[in-house]
PDB file of C-alpha atoms and ligand atoms in Angstrom:
ATOM      1  CA  MET A   1     -17.708  -2.905   9.972  1.00 62.00           C
ATOM      2  CA  ASP A   2     -14.912  -0.971   8.063  1.00 72.00           C
ATOM      3  CA  HIS A   3     -13.807   2.188   9.699  1.00 88.00           C
ATOM      4  CA  LEU A   4     -14.117   5.270   8.114  1.00 96.00           C
ATOM      5  CA  ALA A   5     -10.782   7.136   8.510  1.00 98.00           C
ATOM      6  CA  ILE A   6     -10.015  10.912   7.693  1.00 98.00           C
ATOM      7  CA  TYR A   7      -6.529  12.358   6.870  1.00 98.00           C
ATOM      8  CA  PRO A   8      -6.632  15.548   7.822  1.00 98.00           C
ATOM      9  CA  GLY A   9      -3.848  18.602   6.804  1.00 98.00           C
ATOM     10  CA  SER A  10      -3.338  21.957   5.338  1.00 98.00           C
ATOM     11  CA  PHE A  11      -1.985  20.411   2.473  1.00 98.00           C
ATOM     12  CA  ASP A  12      -0.741  24.007   1.100  1.00 98.00           C
ATOM     13  CA  PRO A  13       0.009  22.569  -1.006  1.00 98.00           C
ATOM     14  CA  VAL A  14      -0.366  18.767  -1.623  1.00 98.00           C
ATOM     15  CA  THR A  15       3.319  17.122  -1.805  1.00 98.00           C
ATOM     16  CA  CYS A  16       4.062  13.645  -3.112  1.00 97.00           C
ATOM     17  CA  GLY A  17       4.992  12.700   0.301  1.00 96.00           C
ATOM     18  CA  HIS A  18       0.825  13.261   1.335  1.00 97.00           C
ATOM     19  CA  LEU A  19      -0.004  11.383  -1.767  1.00 97.00           C
ATOM     20  CA  ASP A  20       2.483   8.323  -0.757  1.00 96.00           C
ATOM     21  CA  LEU A  21       0.594   8.201   2.598  1.00 96.00           C
ATOM     22  CA  VAL A  22      -2.721   8.257   0.898  1.00 97.00           C
ATOM     23  CA  HIS A  23      -1.980   5.414  -1.294  1.00 96.00           C
ATOM     24  CA  ARG A  24      -0.529   3.564   1.677  1.00 96.00           C
ATOM     25  CA  ALA A  25      -3.289   4.224   4.046  1.00 97.00           C
ATOM     26  CA  LEU A  26      -5.946   2.902   1.553  1.00 96.00           C
ATOM     27  CA  ARG A  27      -4.307  -0.601   1.529  1.00 95.00           C
ATOM     28  CA  VAL A  28      -5.689  -0.560   5.280  1.00 95.00           C
ATOM     29  CA  PHE A  29      -8.652   1.831   5.286  1.00 95.00           C
ATOM     30  CA  PRO A  30     -10.727   1.376   1.949  1.00 91.00           C
ATOM     31  CA  CYS A  31     -12.671   4.359   2.891  1.00 94.00           C
ATOM     32  CA  LEU A  32     -10.742   7.658   3.394  1.00 98.00           C
ATOM     33  CA  ILE A  33     -11.578  11.201   3.287  1.00 98.00           C
ATOM     34  CA  VAL A  34      -8.818  13.578   2.808  1.00 98.00           C
ATOM     35  CA  ALA A  35      -9.673  16.757   4.626  1.00 98.00           C
ATOM     36  CA  VAL A  36      -8.324  20.317   3.902  1.00 98.00           C
ATOM     37  CA  ALA A  37      -8.483  22.169   7.074  1.00 98.00           C
ATOM     38  CA  ILE A  38      -9.738  25.843   7.096  1.00 97.00           C
ATOM     39  CA  ASN A  39      -7.813  28.004   9.588  1.00 93.00           C
ATOM     40  CA  PRO A  40      -8.776  31.566   9.704  1.00 89.00           C
ATOM     41  CA  ARG A  41      -5.705  31.983  11.874  1.00 91.00           C
ATOM     42  CA  LYS A  42      -3.269  30.870   9.576  1.00 91.00           C
ATOM     43  CA  LYS A  43      -2.438  32.554   5.991  1.00 94.00           C
ATOM     44  CA  PRO A  44      -2.144  29.914   3.368  1.00 96.00           C
ATOM     45  CA  MET A  45      -0.503  30.329   0.029  1.00 97.00           C
ATOM     46  CA  PHE A  46      -3.676  28.639  -1.652  1.00 97.00           C
ATOM     47  CA  SER A  47      -7.238  29.053  -0.805  1.00 97.00           C
ATOM     48  CA  PRO A  48      -9.450  26.278   0.505  1.00 97.00           C
ATOM     49  CA  GLN A  49     -10.959  25.685  -2.618  1.00 97.00           C
ATOM     50  CA  GLU A  50      -7.634  25.717  -4.770  1.00 98.00           C
ATOM     51  CA  ARG A  51      -6.165  23.062  -2.173  1.00 98.00           C
ATOM     52  CA  VAL A  52      -9.102  20.708  -2.770  1.00 98.00           C
ATOM     53  CA  GLU A  53      -8.766  21.248  -6.372  1.00 98.00           C
ATOM     54  CA  MET A  54      -5.337  20.281  -6.127  1.00 98.00           C
ATOM     55  CA  LEU A  55      -5.684  17.225  -4.194  1.00 98.00           C
ATOM     56  CA  ARG A  56      -8.855  16.092  -6.285  1.00 98.00           C
ATOM     57  CA  ALA A  57      -6.982  16.236  -9.497  1.00 98.00           C
ATOM     58  CA  ALA A  58      -3.754  14.336  -7.898  1.00 98.00           C
ATOM     59  CA  LEU A  59      -6.172  11.475  -6.679  1.00 98.00           C
ATOM     60  CA  ALA A  60      -8.270  11.546  -9.653  1.00 97.00           C
ATOM     61  CA  ASP A  61      -7.461   7.822 -10.241  1.00 94.00           C
ATOM     62  CA  GLU A  62      -7.731   6.669  -6.780  1.00 94.00           C
ATOM     63  CA  SER A  63     -11.167   4.984  -5.958  1.00 93.00           C
ATOM     64  CA  GLY A  64     -12.034   5.027  -2.129  1.00 95.00           C
ATOM     65  CA  VAL A  65     -11.068   8.730  -1.137  1.00 98.00           C
ATOM     66  CA  GLU A  66     -12.956  11.471  -1.022  1.00 98.00           C
ATOM     67  CA  VAL A  67     -11.751  14.993  -0.931  1.00 98.00           C
ATOM     68  CA  ASP A  68     -13.306  17.549   1.203  1.00 98.00           C
ATOM     69  CA  SER A  69     -12.723  20.625   3.487  1.00 98.00           C
ATOM     70  CA  PHE A  70     -13.579  21.479   6.991  1.00 98.00           C
ATOM     71  CA  SER A  71     -13.322  24.479   9.429  1.00 97.00           C
ATOM     72  CA  GLY A  72     -13.468  24.563  13.008  1.00 97.00           C
ATOM     73  CA  LEU A  73     -12.560  21.282  15.208  1.00 98.00           C
ATOM     74  CA  LEU A  74     -11.412  18.364  13.506  1.00 98.00           C
ATOM     75  CA  VAL A  75     -13.148  16.134  16.428  1.00 98.00           C
ATOM     76  CA  ASP A  76     -16.410  17.816  15.570  1.00 98.00           C
ATOM     77  CA  TYR A  77     -15.811  17.173  11.755  1.00 98.00           C
ATOM     78  CA  ALA A  78     -14.938  13.406  12.481  1.00 98.00           C
ATOM     79  CA  LYS A  79     -18.084  13.372  14.267  1.00 97.00           C
ATOM     80  CA  ALA A  80     -20.438  14.622  11.687  1.00 98.00           C
ATOM     81  CA  ARG A  81     -18.776  12.372   9.029  1.00 98.00           C
ATOM     82  CA  LYS A  82     -19.114   9.408  11.232  1.00 97.00           C
ATOM     83  CA  ALA A  83     -15.240   8.750  10.930  1.00 97.00           C
ATOM     84  CA  SER A  84     -13.299   6.908  13.718  1.00 96.00           C
ATOM     85  CA  ILE A  85      -9.904   7.251  12.464  1.00 97.00           C
ATOM     86  CA  ILE A  86      -7.541  10.030  12.203  1.00 98.00           C
ATOM     87  CA  ILE A  87      -4.424   9.176   9.942  1.00 98.00           C
ATOM     88  CA  ARG A  88      -1.340  11.666  10.513  1.00 98.00           C
ATOM     89  CA  GLY A  89       2.119  11.077   8.920  1.00 96.00           C
ATOM     90  CA  LEU A  90       5.432  11.434  10.928  1.00 95.00           C
ATOM     91  CA  ARG A  91       8.561  12.365   9.096  1.00 91.00           C
ATOM     92  CA  ALA A  92      11.129  13.177  11.564  1.00 83.00           C
ATOM     93  CA  LEU A  93      11.423  13.233  15.540  1.00 84.00           C
ATOM     94  CA  SER A  94      10.526  17.110  15.008  1.00 83.00           C
ATOM     95  CA  ASP A  95       7.061  16.141  13.770  1.00 89.00           C
ATOM     96  CA  PHE A  96       6.790  14.020  17.030  1.00 93.00           C
ATOM     97  CA  GLU A  97       5.960  16.462  19.819  1.00 94.00           C
ATOM     98  CA  ASN A  98       3.262  18.306  18.079  1.00 95.00           C
ATOM     99  CA  GLU A  99       1.583  15.537  16.704  1.00 96.00           C
ATOM    100  CA  PHE A 100       1.931  13.614  20.218  1.00 96.00           C
ATOM    101  CA  GLN A 101       0.020  16.879  21.740  1.00 97.00           C
ATOM    102  CA  MET A 102      -2.608  17.007  19.110  1.00 98.00           C
ATOM    103  CA  ALA A 103      -3.633  13.131  18.841  1.00 97.00           C
ATOM    104  CA  HIS A 104      -3.718  13.267  23.075  1.00 97.00           C
ATOM    105  CA  MET A 105      -5.970  16.549  22.772  1.00 98.00           C
ATOM    106  CA  ASN A 106      -8.176  15.080  20.093  1.00 98.00           C
ATOM    107  CA  HIS A 107      -8.601  11.807  22.036  1.00 97.00           C
ATOM    108  CA  ARG A 108      -9.572  14.059  25.077  1.00 97.00           C
ATOM    109  CA  LEU A 109     -12.357  16.030  23.222  1.00 98.00           C
ATOM    110  CA  SER A 110     -13.436  12.361  21.680  1.00 98.00           C
ATOM    111  CA  PRO A 111     -12.521   9.584  23.545  1.00 97.00           C
ATOM    112  CA  THR A 112     -13.792   7.157  20.819  1.00 95.00           C
ATOM    113  CA  LEU A 113     -11.327   9.029  17.980  1.00 96.00           C
ATOM    114  CA  GLU A 114      -8.135   7.146  17.404  1.00 96.00           C
ATOM    115  CA  THR A 115      -5.091   8.474  15.750  1.00 98.00           C
ATOM    116  CA  PHE A 116      -3.362   6.193  13.498  1.00 97.00           C
ATOM    117  CA  PHE A 117       0.439   7.428  12.707  1.00 97.00           C
ATOM    118  CA  MET A 118       2.161   6.125   9.674  1.00 96.00           C
ATOM    119  CA  MET A 119       5.750   7.184   8.892  1.00 94.00           C
ATOM    120  CA  THR A 120       6.689   8.911   5.742  1.00 90.00           C
ATOM    121  CA  GLY A 121       7.955   6.953   3.082  1.00 87.00           C
ATOM    122  CA  GLN A 122      11.938   7.566   3.200  1.00 88.00           C
ATOM    123  CA  GLU A 123      12.032   9.205  -0.234  1.00 91.00           C
ATOM    124  CA  HIS A 124       9.844  11.614   1.018  1.00 91.00           C
ATOM    125  CA  PHE A 125      10.852  12.293   4.681  1.00 89.00           C
ATOM    126  CA  TYR A 126      12.575  15.649   4.019  1.00 92.00           C
ATOM    127  CA  VAL A 127       9.509  17.084   1.764  1.00 94.00           C
ATOM    128  CA  SER A 128       7.074  19.565   3.520  1.00 96.00           C
ATOM    129  CA  SER A 129       4.974  21.938   1.619  1.00 97.00           C
ATOM    130  CA  GLN A 130       6.754  24.924   3.232  1.00 96.00           C
ATOM    131  CA  THR A 131      10.244  23.864   1.877  1.00 96.00           C
ATOM    132  CA  VAL A 132       8.554  23.194  -1.697  1.00 97.00           C
ATOM    133  CA  LYS A 133       7.070  26.487  -1.557  1.00 97.00           C
ATOM    134  CA  GLU A 134      10.402  28.120  -0.931  1.00 97.00           C
ATOM    135  CA  VAL A 135      12.365  26.281  -3.516  1.00 97.00           C
ATOM    136  CA  ALA A 136       9.689  27.003  -6.255  1.00 96.00           C
ATOM    137  CA  PHE A 137       9.402  30.449  -5.061  1.00 95.00           C
ATOM    138  CA  PHE A 138      13.327  30.788  -5.815  1.00 95.00           C
ATOM    139  CA  GLY A 139      12.977  29.014  -9.051  1.00 94.00           C
ATOM    140  CA  GLY A 140      14.552  25.684  -7.882  1.00 96.00           C
ATOM    141  CA  ASP A 141      13.437  22.521  -9.344  1.00 96.00           C
ATOM    142  CA  ILE A 142      10.346  20.779  -7.300  1.00 96.00           C
ATOM    143  CA  SER A 143       9.723  18.091 -10.029  1.00 96.00           C
ATOM    144  CA  GLY A 144       9.011  14.827  -8.392  1.00 96.00           C
ATOM    145  CA  LEU A 145       8.506  16.584  -4.925  1.00 97.00           C
ATOM    146  CA  VAL A 146       4.602  17.260  -5.881  1.00 98.00           C
ATOM    147  CA  PRO A 147       2.191  16.388  -8.436  1.00 97.00           C
ATOM    148  CA  ASP A 148       2.178  18.003 -11.871  1.00 96.00           C
ATOM    149  CA  VAL A 149      -0.931  20.066 -11.103  1.00 97.00           C
ATOM    150  CA  VAL A 150       0.810  21.743  -8.147  1.00 98.00           C
ATOM    151  CA  ILE A 151       4.105  22.574 -10.117  1.00 97.00           C
ATOM    152  CA  GLU A 152       1.914  24.485 -12.754  1.00 95.00           C
ATOM    153  CA  LYS A 153      -0.136  25.916  -9.838  1.00 96.00           C
ATOM    154  CA  LEU A 154       2.902  27.197  -7.925  1.00 96.00           C
ATOM    155  CA  ARG A 155       4.285  28.549 -11.027  1.00 93.00           C
ATOM    156  CA  ALA A 156       1.310  30.799 -11.660  1.00 93.00           C
ATOM    157  CA  LYS A 157       0.950  31.807  -8.046  1.00 91.00           C
ATOM    158  CA  ASN A 158       4.883  33.079  -7.717  1.00 89.00           C
ATOM    159  CA  GLY A 159       3.991  34.737 -11.259  1.00 85.00           C
ATOM    160  CA  GLU A 160       1.199  36.706  -9.653  1.00 77.00           C
ATOM    161  CA  LEU A 161       3.188  37.358  -6.605  1.00 67.00           C
ATOM    162  CA  SER A 162       6.131  38.877  -8.528  1.00 66.00           C
ATOM    163  CA  THR A 163       4.043  41.118 -10.671  1.00 59.00           C
TER     164      THR A 163
HETATM  165  O1  PNS B 201      -1.010  19.761   7.716  1.00 55.70           O
HETATM  166  P1  PNS B 201      -0.993  20.376   9.070  1.00 55.70           P
HETATM  167  O2  PNS B 201      -0.820  21.728   9.129  1.00 55.70           O
HETATM  168  O3  PNS B 201       0.013  20.101   9.858  1.00 55.70           O
HETATM  169  O4  PNS B 201      -2.512  19.957   9.880  1.00 55.70           O
HETATM  170  C1  PNS B 201      -2.725  20.340  11.045  1.00 55.70           C
HETATM  171  C2  PNS B 201      -4.384  19.801  11.158  1.00 55.70           C
HETATM  172  C3  PNS B 201      -5.024  20.837  10.239  1.00 55.70           C
HETATM  173  C4  PNS B 201      -4.708  18.655  11.384  1.00 55.70           C
HETATM  174  C5  PNS B 201      -4.704  20.629  12.820  1.00 55.70           C
HETATM  175  O5  PNS B 201      -4.077  22.001  12.950  1.00 55.70           O
HETATM  176  C6  PNS B 201      -6.153  20.556  12.896  1.00 55.70           C
HETATM  177  O6  PNS B 201      -6.664  19.220  12.969  1.00 55.70           O
HETATM  178  N1  PNS B 201      -6.668  21.661  12.773  1.00 55.70           N
HETATM  179  C7  PNS B 201      -8.300  21.460  13.026  1.00 55.70           C
HETATM  180  C8  PNS B 201      -8.862  22.544  14.264  1.00 55.70           C
HETATM  181  C9  PNS B 201      -8.559  21.515  15.365  1.00 55.70           C
HETATM  182  O7  PNS B 201      -9.163  20.685  15.577  1.00 55.70           O
HETATM  183  N2  PNS B 201      -7.477  22.051  16.437  1.00 55.70           N
HETATM  184  C10 PNS B 201      -7.076  21.317  17.362  1.00 55.70           C
HETATM  185  C11 PNS B 201      -6.305  20.313  17.355  1.00 55.70           C
HETATM  186  S1  PNS B 201      -5.636  19.800  19.070  1.00 55.70           S
END
């Protein structure tokens, strides 16, 4: 039986590092749900719908991927979707502690759910949604770091913010 895997995240916005991870994960897990977390405690730049739309556009040519969103606990969403695997990317050591805690907490809440970690591709390991937003805000070049659809959306969003 193929395991259904979920790649959860804020994706605010999706970066080329995220996309690289999706492409590589699909070689192992033929069915993958990329799940945008809706967290009312965070203040994202993009709405859940915008984040989903950017992911769908960036992954339009990829089969085996569904883009969805969820609120509440990831373990509950995984159960509802009958998924048994969580995929997370690890960039640097600084990611590790938080990921370690999350994986153990999720495992405690749902012991049959396993978290698989994949190393972020070496050309993407310094890229984060946060730094991309910062560079874009100050007019820096973010081409190659995020898909084209995100470049356009960031340009529009920063235009809105400065008016
Ligand atoms: O891209 P991010 O912000 O690093 O993703 C973090 C995310 C969305 C995977 C995590 O915050 C999450 O799973 N949120 C859903 C709520 C939840 O289950 N929290 C308990 C995790 S221990």
